[in-house]
Amino acid sequence: MSNVAVVGAQWGDEGKGKVVDLLTEFADVVVRYQGGANAGHTLVVGGQTTILHHIPSGVLHPGKTSVLGNGMVVNPPELVREIDALRGRGFLQGQGELFLSASAHVILPYHTALDVAREDRAAAAGGGGKIGTTRRGIGPAYEDKVARRGLRVGDLSDAERFQELVARALPEKNALLAHLGAPAIAFADFRDAYLAAARALGPFVTDTSRLLAREAARGRNLLFEGAQGTLLDVDHGTYPFVTSSTTVAAGAASGAGVGPRVLDKVIGISKAYTTRVGEGPFPTEEPGELGETLRREGKEYGATTGRARRCGWLDVAGLRTARRLNGLTGLALTKLDVLTGHKRIKVCNGYRRGGERLDDLPDDLGPRGGWTPEYEELEGWSESVREVREMDDLPRAARRYIARVEDLTELPVVLVSVGPARGETIVRKNPFRD
Ligand code: IMP
């Protein structure tokens, strides 16, 4: 038995969905433990593209169990639509393939309205306070969780309790919305849709912490699927330009309800370059032509919001920070194919400020911190790598690039992705076996 966590080592969108989908073959249960529909995990299987927002990326493997843990914030009507769409395509047909924690928090329309109103207001005021959120109500829902006034999935099963909790919350939410110049929300606007969603979700709702303990006791392999990325972690990311949950591997324990010693391996996913969506510091960003080329070649547009992603060179200093914060045991390098065609490739190998040098990320990455990235240049390659399935068949410069990333991060690259499809992958080590 072995348990593996897959976490984003950058600012999200690293390709975790594809890696989780691949590793699910060796797992029995796949668990999401934080975030909600801010995530957009894109999977290309059999020529069909599936974008998942709540459900773990293992769902495309019939017979495996997908779990939405207590650390998540779920939007019930959207989750029902996601389940229906998957069922319509032949997935989730069996019993016991999906479970939802009764303790996961619920995103209500006022959370989404507050997220949107705050972002719009910040943008109108000149953009200073704007986070660039996915406008899915994630932050306001986690605020309510921590403030002990949130609604949990289990609360929706009792219509009276649901009404009572919403009635308690609404006056304050509407006062806030009025302050932000947004229209008020009435319970009647969403009551029926939420109760219908609660009925549809009812059969999946359970105590998922107990379920995972049972599965672990039976010797089943658990795969924990992180959403967003290390540098968006609410404690350790580029605060305040972060999401509102614990995205680092430690979040898997509390967000799934398992003990912290459960993880045997932690795989950090990183693109062969870097992207970021939303506001916040990104020192290796290339706003010019190079960034445009990476965006075009990598199709760097958000799976959830369609926003253009900011693009730049790989930040190895950032990967060292990710190694430290997650206790990474290996790296998966994705989108290597996108780097094809560059004569020279740069990687950031540290930060300098006057006489000071850091080989991981400075606490203050923004312009006020005064740190500048230091680059190392490597040779590029021009041959397509999409057909390559063995390391030895990669162009020499691509092999050197990977070897250099391993040297600099002191982590083995266990998997390399050379295209979006499931098969377009070089697997060097299987974290469940090797
Ligand atoms: P929120 O999670 O919607 O509150 O957004 C907060 C920050 O996290 C913004 O910069 C978003 O762009 C970013 N973010 C949230 N989810 C994702 C994701 O799945 N991929 C990449 N960035 C994300």
Short mmCIF file of C-alpha atoms and ligand atoms in Angstrom, two decimals:
data_model
loop_
_atom_site.label_atom_id
_atom_site.label_comp_id
_atom_site.label_asym_id
_atom_site.label_seq_id
_atom_site.Cartn_x
_atom_site.Cartn_y
_atom_site.Cartn_z
CA MET A 1 0.00 0.00 0.00
CA SER A 2 1.23 3.46 -0.81
CA ASN A 3 -0.27 6.93 -0.74
CA VAL A 4 0.74 9.72 -3.06
CA ALA A 5 -0.09 13.43 -3.20
CA VAL A 6 0.11 15.42 -6.41
CA VAL A 7 0.47 19.16 -5.85
CA GLY A 8 1.05 22.17 -8.05
CA ALA A 9 4.61 23.46 -7.58
CA GLN A 10 3.92 26.84 -9.21
CA TRP A 11 0.87 29.15 -9.50
CA GLY A 12 -1.60 26.50 -10.63
CA ASP A 13 -2.45 25.18 -14.09
CA GLU A 14 0.64 22.93 -14.07
CA GLY A 15 -1.19 19.94 -15.54
CA LYS A 16 -2.09 18.16 -12.30
CA GLY A 17 -5.25 16.78 -13.88
CA LYS A 18 -3.34 14.85 -16.50
CA VAL A 19 -0.85 13.46 -13.99
CA VAL A 20 -3.62 12.41 -11.58
CA ASP A 21 -5.51 10.77 -14.44
CA LEU A 22 -2.37 8.78 -15.33
CA LEU A 23 -1.56 7.77 -11.76
CA THR A 24 -5.14 6.72 -11.04
CA GLU A 25 -4.42 3.46 -12.81
CA PHE A 26 -2.34 2.52 -9.74
CA ALA A 27 -4.62 4.08 -7.11
CA ASP A 28 -7.95 2.92 -5.70
CA VAL A 29 -9.24 6.19 -4.29
CA VAL A 30 -8.61 9.72 -5.57
CA VAL A 31 -9.29 12.59 -3.18
CA ARG A 32 -9.60 16.32 -3.63
CA TYR A 33 -9.00 18.15 -0.37
CA GLN A 34 -9.22 21.91 -0.97
CA GLY A 35 -10.57 24.55 -3.32
CA GLY A 36 -13.67 24.22 -5.40
CA ALA A 37 -14.82 25.19 -8.85
CA ASN A 38 -11.99 27.73 -9.12
CA ALA A 39 -10.02 24.72 -10.38
CA GLY A 40 -10.27 23.63 -13.98
CA HIS A 41 -8.53 20.33 -14.63
CA THR A 42 -8.33 19.55 -18.34
CA LEU A 43 -8.09 15.92 -19.43
CA VAL A 44 -7.67 14.68 -22.98
CA VAL A 45 -8.58 11.00 -23.26
CA GLY A 46 -9.45 9.17 -26.45
CA GLY A 47 -9.52 12.46 -28.34
CA GLN A 48 -12.18 13.86 -25.99
CA THR A 49 -11.48 16.84 -23.75
CA THR A 50 -13.06 16.91 -20.29
CA ILE A 51 -12.74 19.86 -17.94
CA LEU A 52 -13.39 19.03 -14.30
CA HIS A 53 -14.00 21.68 -11.66
CA HIS A 54 -14.92 19.78 -8.49
CA ILE A 55 -14.53 16.11 -9.21
CA PRO A 56 -11.08 14.52 -8.94
CA SER A 57 -9.32 13.79 -12.21
CA GLY A 58 -9.40 10.05 -11.52
CA VAL A 59 -13.09 9.92 -12.41
CA LEU A 60 -12.38 8.85 -15.98
CA HIS A 61 -11.30 5.44 -14.66
CA PRO A 62 -14.43 3.37 -14.07
CA GLY A 63 -14.39 1.38 -10.85
CA LYS A 64 -12.16 3.79 -8.95
CA THR A 65 -13.49 5.91 -6.10
CA SER A 66 -13.49 9.72 -6.24
CA VAL A 67 -13.79 11.66 -3.00
CA LEU A 68 -14.53 15.34 -2.43
CA GLY A 69 -13.07 16.02 0.99
CA ASN A 70 -14.11 18.22 3.88
CA GLY A 71 -11.56 20.90 2.95
CA MET A 72 -13.38 21.74 -0.27
CA VAL A 73 -15.96 24.45 -0.93
CA VAL A 74 -18.57 23.11 -3.33
CA ASN A 75 -21.22 24.77 -5.42
CA PRO A 76 -24.06 22.20 -5.30
CA PRO A 77 -25.94 23.07 -8.53
CA GLU A 78 -22.66 23.24 -10.44
CA LEU A 79 -21.47 19.97 -8.96
CA VAL A 80 -24.71 18.30 -10.05
CA ARG A 81 -24.19 19.62 -13.59
CA GLU A 82 -20.66 18.23 -13.56
CA ILE A 83 -21.91 14.81 -12.42
CA ASP A 84 -24.70 14.80 -15.01
CA ALA A 85 -22.29 15.71 -17.81
CA LEU A 86 -19.93 12.89 -16.79
CA ARG A 87 -22.79 10.40 -16.56
CA GLY A 88 -24.03 11.51 -19.98
CA ARG A 89 -20.65 10.48 -21.34
CA GLY A 90 -20.67 7.07 -19.72
CA PHE A 91 -18.70 7.81 -16.53
CA LEU A 92 -19.84 7.48 -12.91
CA GLN A 93 -22.17 4.60 -13.76
CA GLY A 94 -21.20 2.31 -10.88
CA GLN A 95 -22.14 2.40 -7.21
CA GLY A 96 -19.59 3.84 -4.82
CA GLU A 97 -17.61 5.74 -7.44
CA LEU A 98 -18.19 9.17 -5.90
CA PHE A 99 -18.40 10.47 -2.33
CA LEU A 100 -18.84 13.98 -0.98
CA SER A 101 -17.94 14.99 2.56
CA ALA A 102 -20.88 16.14 4.68
CA SER A 103 -18.43 18.65 6.19
CA ALA A 104 -17.40 20.32 2.93
CA HIS A 105 -18.57 23.92 2.83
CA VAL A 106 -21.22 25.19 0.48
CA ILE A 107 -20.81 28.12 -1.90
CA LEU A 108 -24.00 30.15 -1.94
CA PRO A 109 -25.00 32.79 -4.49
CA TYR A 110 -24.06 35.56 -2.06
CA HIS A 111 -20.48 34.28 -1.96
CA THR A 112 -20.20 34.51 -5.72
CA ALA A 113 -21.92 37.91 -5.74
CA LEU A 114 -19.52 39.25 -3.09
CA ASP A 115 -16.46 37.89 -4.92
CA VAL A 116 -17.58 39.54 -8.17
CA ALA A 117 -18.64 42.82 -6.52
CA ARG A 118 -15.34 43.17 -4.61
CA GLU A 119 -13.26 42.45 -7.67
CA ASP A 120 -15.28 44.84 -9.83
CA ARG A 121 -15.09 47.56 -7.24
CA ALA A 122 -11.32 47.13 -6.85
CA ALA A 123 -10.92 47.27 -10.64
CA ALA A 124 -13.05 50.42 -10.87
CA ALA A 125 -10.94 52.04 -8.14
CA GLY A 126 -7.79 51.59 -10.20
CA GLY A 127 -7.07 47.90 -9.64
CA GLY A 128 -4.86 48.16 -6.52
CA GLY A 129 -6.92 45.81 -4.36
CA LYS A 130 -7.86 43.44 -7.13
CA ILE A 131 -6.79 39.81 -6.70
CA GLY A 132 -7.89 38.61 -10.12
CA THR A 133 -9.97 35.78 -8.62
CA THR A 134 -11.88 33.24 -10.65
CA ARG A 135 -15.09 34.98 -9.43
CA ARG A 136 -16.46 31.68 -8.13
CA GLY A 137 -17.08 32.81 -4.54
CA ILE A 138 -14.14 30.83 -3.16
CA GLY A 139 -12.73 33.52 -0.84
CA PRO A 140 -16.08 34.58 0.67
CA ALA A 141 -17.05 30.92 1.28
CA TYR A 142 -13.79 30.19 3.12
CA GLU A 143 -14.26 33.44 5.08
CA ASP A 144 -17.58 32.13 6.35
CA LYS A 145 -16.05 28.75 7.17
CA VAL A 146 -13.35 30.31 9.34
CA ALA A 147 -15.81 32.77 10.85
CA ARG A 148 -18.00 29.79 11.86
CA ARG A 149 -21.05 30.97 9.98
CA GLY A 150 -20.73 28.80 6.87
CA LEU A 151 -23.17 26.18 5.65
CA ARG A 152 -21.90 22.66 5.19
CA VAL A 153 -23.09 20.03 2.75
CA GLY A 154 -24.75 18.15 5.62
CA ASP A 155 -26.85 21.23 6.44
CA LEU A 156 -28.60 21.09 3.07
CA SER A 157 -30.26 17.76 3.75
CA ASP A 158 -32.66 19.41 6.18
CA ALA A 159 -34.71 22.14 4.45
CA GLU A 160 -35.61 23.83 7.72
CA ARG A 161 -32.05 24.02 8.94
CA PHE A 162 -30.96 25.29 5.53
CA GLN A 163 -33.58 28.05 5.70
CA GLU A 164 -32.63 28.97 9.27
CA LEU A 165 -28.90 29.26 8.47
CA VAL A 166 -29.48 31.30 5.32
CA ALA A 167 -31.94 33.58 7.14
CA ARG A 168 -29.24 34.23 9.72
CA ALA A 169 -26.63 35.02 7.07
CA LEU A 170 -28.58 36.99 4.48
CA PRO A 171 -29.12 40.39 6.18
CA GLU A 172 -25.37 40.80 6.71
CA LYS A 173 -24.58 39.64 3.16
CA ASN A 174 -27.12 42.01 1.67
CA ALA A 175 -25.75 44.93 3.69
CA LEU A 176 -22.31 44.12 2.31
CA LEU A 177 -23.64 43.79 -1.22
CA ALA A 178 -25.44 47.14 -0.88
CA HIS A 179 -22.20 48.72 0.33
CA LEU A 180 -20.52 47.39 -2.81
CA GLY A 181 -23.34 48.67 -5.04
CA ALA A 182 -24.57 45.17 -5.92
CA PRO A 183 -28.21 44.02 -5.87
CA ALA A 184 -29.61 42.18 -2.85
CA ILE A 185 -30.14 38.43 -2.94
CA ALA A 186 -33.34 36.75 -1.70
CA PHE A 187 -33.57 33.20 -0.38
CA ALA A 188 -36.34 32.55 -2.91
CA ASP A 189 -33.84 33.25 -5.72
CA PHE A 190 -31.89 30.06 -5.00
CA ARG A 191 -33.85 27.98 -2.47
CA ASP A 192 -35.38 25.50 -4.91
CA ALA A 193 -32.24 25.07 -7.00
CA TYR A 194 -30.14 24.33 -3.89
CA LEU A 195 -32.68 21.95 -2.36
CA ALA A 196 -32.97 20.09 -5.68
CA ALA A 197 -29.16 19.89 -5.89
CA ALA A 198 -29.02 18.67 -2.29
CA ARG A 199 -31.47 15.88 -3.13
CA ALA A 200 -29.41 14.89 -6.16
CA LEU A 201 -26.19 14.89 -4.13
CA GLY A 202 -27.74 13.09 -1.14
CA PRO A 203 -26.67 9.57 -2.16
CA PHE A 204 -23.02 10.66 -2.39
CA VAL A 205 -22.82 12.45 0.97
CA THR A 206 -20.97 10.69 3.75
CA ASP A 207 -18.28 11.03 6.39
CA THR A 208 -15.36 10.81 3.96
CA SER A 209 -12.71 10.85 6.71
CA ARG A 210 -14.11 7.54 8.01
CA LEU A 211 -14.37 6.21 4.48
CA LEU A 212 -10.69 6.99 3.79
CA ALA A 213 -9.61 5.40 7.08
CA ARG A 214 -11.52 2.26 6.12
CA GLU A 215 -9.98 2.19 2.65
CA ALA A 216 -6.49 2.74 4.05
CA ALA A 217 -7.02 -0.06 6.57
CA ARG A 218 -7.89 -2.38 3.68
CA GLY A 219 -4.53 -1.59 2.11
CA ARG A 220 -5.97 0.54 -0.69
CA ASN A 221 -3.79 3.11 -2.42
CA LEU A 222 -4.90 6.71 -1.94
CA LEU A 223 -4.07 9.49 -4.37
CA PHE A 224 -4.50 13.06 -3.13
CA GLU A 225 -5.11 15.63 -5.85
CA GLY A 226 -4.14 19.21 -5.04
CA ALA A 227 -5.80 22.11 -6.79
CA GLN A 228 -4.22 25.52 -7.59
CA GLY A 229 -0.53 25.59 -6.66
CA THR A 230 2.01 26.08 -3.89
CA LEU A 231 2.51 29.77 -4.64
CA LEU A 232 -1.25 30.35 -4.28
CA ASP A 233 -1.31 28.84 -0.77
CA VAL A 234 -3.05 31.15 1.71
CA ASP A 235 -0.13 30.98 4.18
CA HIS A 236 2.90 30.43 1.98
CA GLY A 237 1.96 31.93 -1.38
CA THR A 238 2.39 35.43 -2.73
CA TYR A 239 -0.12 36.88 -0.25
CA PRO A 240 -2.55 38.58 -0.77
CA PHE A 241 -2.52 37.34 -4.38
CA VAL A 242 -3.38 33.80 -3.37
CA THR A 243 -6.39 31.56 -3.11
CA SER A 244 -8.10 31.03 0.24
CA SER A 245 -7.07 27.45 1.01
CA THR A 246 -4.05 25.37 1.99
CA THR A 247 -2.73 24.20 -1.35
CA VAL A 248 0.51 22.68 -0.02
CA ALA A 249 0.69 18.94 0.67
CA ALA A 250 0.00 19.38 4.39
CA GLY A 251 -3.51 20.49 3.39
CA ALA A 252 -4.18 16.95 2.19
CA ALA A 253 -4.28 15.71 5.78
CA SER A 254 -6.70 18.23 7.27
CA GLY A 255 -8.67 18.67 4.05
CA ALA A 256 -9.28 14.95 3.68
CA GLY A 257 -9.42 14.03 7.36
CA VAL A 258 -6.40 11.73 7.46
CA GLY A 259 -3.33 11.81 9.68
CA PRO A 260 -0.26 13.72 8.49
CA ARG A 261 1.87 10.57 8.26
CA VAL A 262 -0.31 9.09 5.56
CA LEU A 263 1.67 10.44 2.60
CA ASP A 264 4.49 8.27 1.27
CA LYS A 265 5.32 10.38 -1.78
CA VAL A 266 4.62 13.97 -2.77
CA ILE A 267 4.97 14.79 -6.44
CA GLY A 268 5.22 18.44 -7.44
CA ILE A 269 3.91 19.27 -10.87
CA SER A 270 5.66 22.00 -12.80
CA LYS A 271 5.45 23.18 -16.35
CA ALA A 272 8.74 23.35 -18.21
CA TYR A 273 8.16 27.12 -18.03
CA THR A 274 5.94 29.22 -15.74
CA THR A 275 2.45 30.70 -15.99
CA ARG A 276 0.25 32.70 -13.69
CA VAL A 277 -3.31 33.88 -14.03
CA GLY A 278 -4.66 36.81 -12.06
CA GLU A 279 -2.74 39.58 -10.32
CA GLY A 280 0.41 39.35 -8.21
CA PRO A 281 4.17 39.15 -8.55
CA PHE A 282 5.74 36.93 -11.22
CA PRO A 283 9.42 37.88 -11.60
CA THR A 284 10.21 35.58 -14.54
CA GLU A 285 7.23 36.84 -16.55
CA GLU A 286 7.99 37.68 -20.18
CA PRO A 287 5.36 40.25 -21.14
CA GLY A 288 6.67 40.65 -24.69
CA GLU A 289 6.90 38.45 -27.75
CA LEU A 290 8.35 35.46 -25.93
CA GLY A 291 5.43 35.37 -23.49
CA GLU A 292 3.06 35.63 -26.43
CA THR A 293 4.75 32.66 -28.13
CA LEU A 294 4.52 30.53 -24.98
CA ARG A 295 0.86 31.49 -24.58
CA ARG A 296 0.07 30.57 -28.18
CA GLU A 297 2.07 27.34 -28.24
CA GLY A 298 0.92 26.27 -24.79
CA LYS A 299 -2.70 27.38 -25.33
CA GLU A 300 -2.38 29.26 -22.08
CA TYR A 301 -5.96 30.32 -21.46
CA GLY A 302 -7.77 29.48 -18.21
CA ALA A 303 -9.88 26.29 -18.19
CA THR A 304 -12.33 27.94 -15.77
CA THR A 305 -12.36 31.58 -16.81
CA GLY A 306 -10.87 31.63 -20.33
CA ARG A 307 -8.46 34.36 -19.19
CA ALA A 308 -5.10 34.65 -20.94
CA ARG A 309 -2.36 33.38 -18.65
CA ARG A 310 0.81 35.37 -18.05
CA CYS A 311 3.84 33.38 -19.25
CA GLY A 312 7.58 33.32 -18.56
CA TRP A 313 10.65 31.17 -17.93
CA LEU A 314 10.91 28.36 -15.41
CA ASP A 315 11.67 29.55 -11.89
CA VAL A 316 13.85 26.91 -10.25
CA ALA A 317 14.13 29.04 -7.11
CA GLY A 318 10.34 28.75 -6.89
CA LEU A 319 10.61 24.96 -7.27
CA ARG A 320 13.06 24.86 -4.35
CA THR A 321 10.50 26.73 -2.26
CA ALA A 322 7.88 24.22 -3.39
CA ARG A 323 10.19 21.35 -2.43
CA ARG A 324 10.60 22.78 1.06
CA LEU A 325 6.93 23.61 1.65
CA ASN A 326 5.55 20.32 0.35
CA GLY A 327 8.32 17.91 1.24
CA LEU A 328 8.44 16.99 -2.45
CA THR A 329 9.90 13.60 -3.31
CA GLY A 330 9.80 14.08 -7.08
CA LEU A 331 8.83 16.40 -9.90
CA ALA A 332 6.64 15.89 -12.93
CA LEU A 333 7.58 18.25 -15.75
CA THR A 334 4.72 19.09 -18.09
CA LYS A 335 4.40 20.82 -21.45
CA LEU A 336 7.99 20.14 -22.49
CA ASP A 337 6.74 20.21 -26.10
CA VAL A 338 5.87 23.90 -25.75
CA LEU A 339 9.54 24.79 -25.32
CA THR A 340 10.43 23.30 -28.72
CA GLY A 341 11.74 25.90 -31.16
CA HIS A 342 13.64 28.20 -28.80
CA LYS A 343 17.35 28.58 -29.53
CA ARG A 344 18.14 29.38 -25.92
CA ILE A 345 16.09 28.58 -22.84
CA LYS A 346 16.45 30.42 -19.57
CA VAL A 347 15.80 29.24 -16.02
CA CYS A 348 15.81 31.45 -12.95
CA ASN A 349 18.24 29.95 -10.46
CA GLY A 350 18.04 32.48 -7.63
CA TYR A 351 17.35 36.06 -6.63
CA ARG A 352 19.67 38.94 -5.99
CA ARG A 353 19.26 42.23 -4.12
CA GLY A 354 22.45 44.24 -3.94
CA GLY A 355 24.97 41.94 -2.24
CA GLU A 356 22.33 39.47 -1.01
CA ARG A 357 21.52 36.28 -2.86
CA LEU A 358 18.81 33.69 -2.27
CA ASP A 359 18.49 30.36 -4.00
CA ASP A 360 14.79 30.04 -3.22
CA LEU A 361 11.97 32.58 -3.41
CA PRO A 362 12.28 35.80 -1.40
CA ASP A 363 9.37 36.48 0.98
CA ASP A 364 8.69 39.74 -0.78
CA LEU A 365 8.67 38.88 -4.45
CA GLY A 366 6.90 42.07 -5.53
CA PRO A 367 8.61 45.19 -6.92
CA ARG A 368 8.93 46.69 -3.41
CA GLY A 369 11.16 43.84 -2.33
CA GLY A 370 13.74 44.92 -4.89
CA TRP A 371 14.81 41.36 -5.79
CA THR A 372 15.78 40.52 -9.34
CA PRO A 373 15.87 37.03 -10.81
CA GLU A 374 19.21 35.58 -11.86
CA TYR A 375 19.12 33.43 -14.96
CA GLU A 376 21.08 30.57 -16.34
CA GLU A 377 20.90 29.96 -20.10
CA LEU A 378 20.61 26.55 -21.64
CA GLU A 379 20.64 25.31 -25.19
CA GLY A 380 17.24 24.80 -26.83
CA TRP A 381 16.05 22.24 -29.39
CA SER A 382 14.02 22.40 -32.58
CA GLU A 383 12.79 18.81 -33.01
CA SER A 384 9.22 17.92 -32.05
CA VAL A 385 9.03 15.84 -28.88
CA ARG A 386 5.33 14.94 -29.07
CA GLU A 387 6.00 11.40 -30.31
CA VAL A 388 8.73 10.65 -27.78
CA ARG A 389 7.93 8.04 -25.09
CA GLU A 390 11.43 7.26 -23.74
CA MET A 391 13.92 9.70 -22.23
CA ASP A 392 16.67 8.43 -24.49
CA ASP A 393 14.69 9.43 -27.57
CA LEU A 394 14.44 13.09 -26.55
CA PRO A 395 16.72 15.59 -28.32
CA ARG A 396 20.01 15.88 -26.44
CA ALA A 397 19.33 19.49 -25.40
CA ALA A 398 15.93 18.50 -23.96
CA ARG A 399 17.57 15.72 -21.94
CA ARG A 400 20.13 18.21 -20.69
CA TYR A 401 17.39 20.64 -19.74
CA ILE A 402 15.65 18.00 -17.64
CA ALA A 403 18.92 16.86 -16.07
CA ARG A 404 19.73 20.48 -15.18
CA VAL A 405 16.33 20.92 -13.51
CA GLU A 406 17.02 17.76 -11.50
CA ASP A 407 20.46 19.04 -10.46
CA LEU A 408 19.21 22.46 -9.49
CA THR A 409 16.17 21.27 -7.56
CA GLU A 410 17.83 18.13 -6.18
CA LEU A 411 14.66 16.26 -7.14
CA PRO A 412 14.16 13.41 -9.61
CA VAL A 413 11.94 14.17 -12.58
CA VAL A 414 9.66 11.14 -12.45
CA LEU A 415 7.44 11.98 -15.38
CA VAL A 416 7.62 14.23 -18.43
CA SER A 417 4.55 15.29 -20.37
CA VAL A 418 5.10 16.02 -24.07
CA GLY A 419 1.51 16.72 -25.14
CA PRO A 420 -2.01 16.99 -23.71
CA ALA A 421 -3.19 13.42 -24.39
CA ARG A 422 -2.92 10.66 -21.79
CA GLY A 423 -0.43 8.74 -23.93
CA GLU A 424 1.84 11.71 -24.63
CA THR A 425 3.92 11.04 -21.57
CA ILE A 426 7.33 9.69 -20.59
CA VAL A 427 7.01 7.82 -17.30
CA ARG A 428 10.41 7.33 -15.67
CA LYS A 429 9.32 6.31 -12.20
CA ASN A 430 5.93 5.33 -10.89
CA PRO A 431 5.46 6.92 -7.45
CA PHE A 432 3.14 4.08 -6.41
CA ARG A 433 5.70 1.41 -7.24
CA ASP A 434 9.27 2.70 -7.49
P1 IMP B 1 -9.80 32.42 -6.22
O1 IMP B 1 -9.26 31.07 -5.88
O2 IMP B 1 -10.91 32.36 -7.24
O3 IMP B 1 -10.17 33.22 -5.02
O4 IMP B 1 -8.62 33.23 -6.94
C1 IMP B 1 -7.46 33.65 -6.21
C2 IMP B 1 -6.21 33.55 -7.08
O5 IMP B 1 -5.96 32.18 -7.37
C3 IMP B 1 -6.33 34.23 -8.44
O6 IMP B 1 -5.05 34.69 -8.80
C4 IMP B 1 -6.73 33.11 -9.37
O7 IMP B 1 -6.36 33.35 -10.71
C5 IMP B 1 -5.92 31.98 -8.77
N1 IMP B 1 -6.50 30.65 -9.04
C6 IMP B 1 -7.55 30.08 -8.43
N2 IMP B 1 -7.77 28.86 -8.92
C7 IMP B 1 -6.83 28.64 -9.85
C8 IMP B 1 -6.52 27.53 -10.68
O8 IMP B 1 -7.14 26.46 -10.66
N3 IMP B 1 -5.45 27.69 -11.52
C9 IMP B 1 -4.71 28.83 -11.53
N4 IMP B 1 -4.96 29.89 -10.77
C10 IMP B 1 -6.01 29.78 -9.93
#
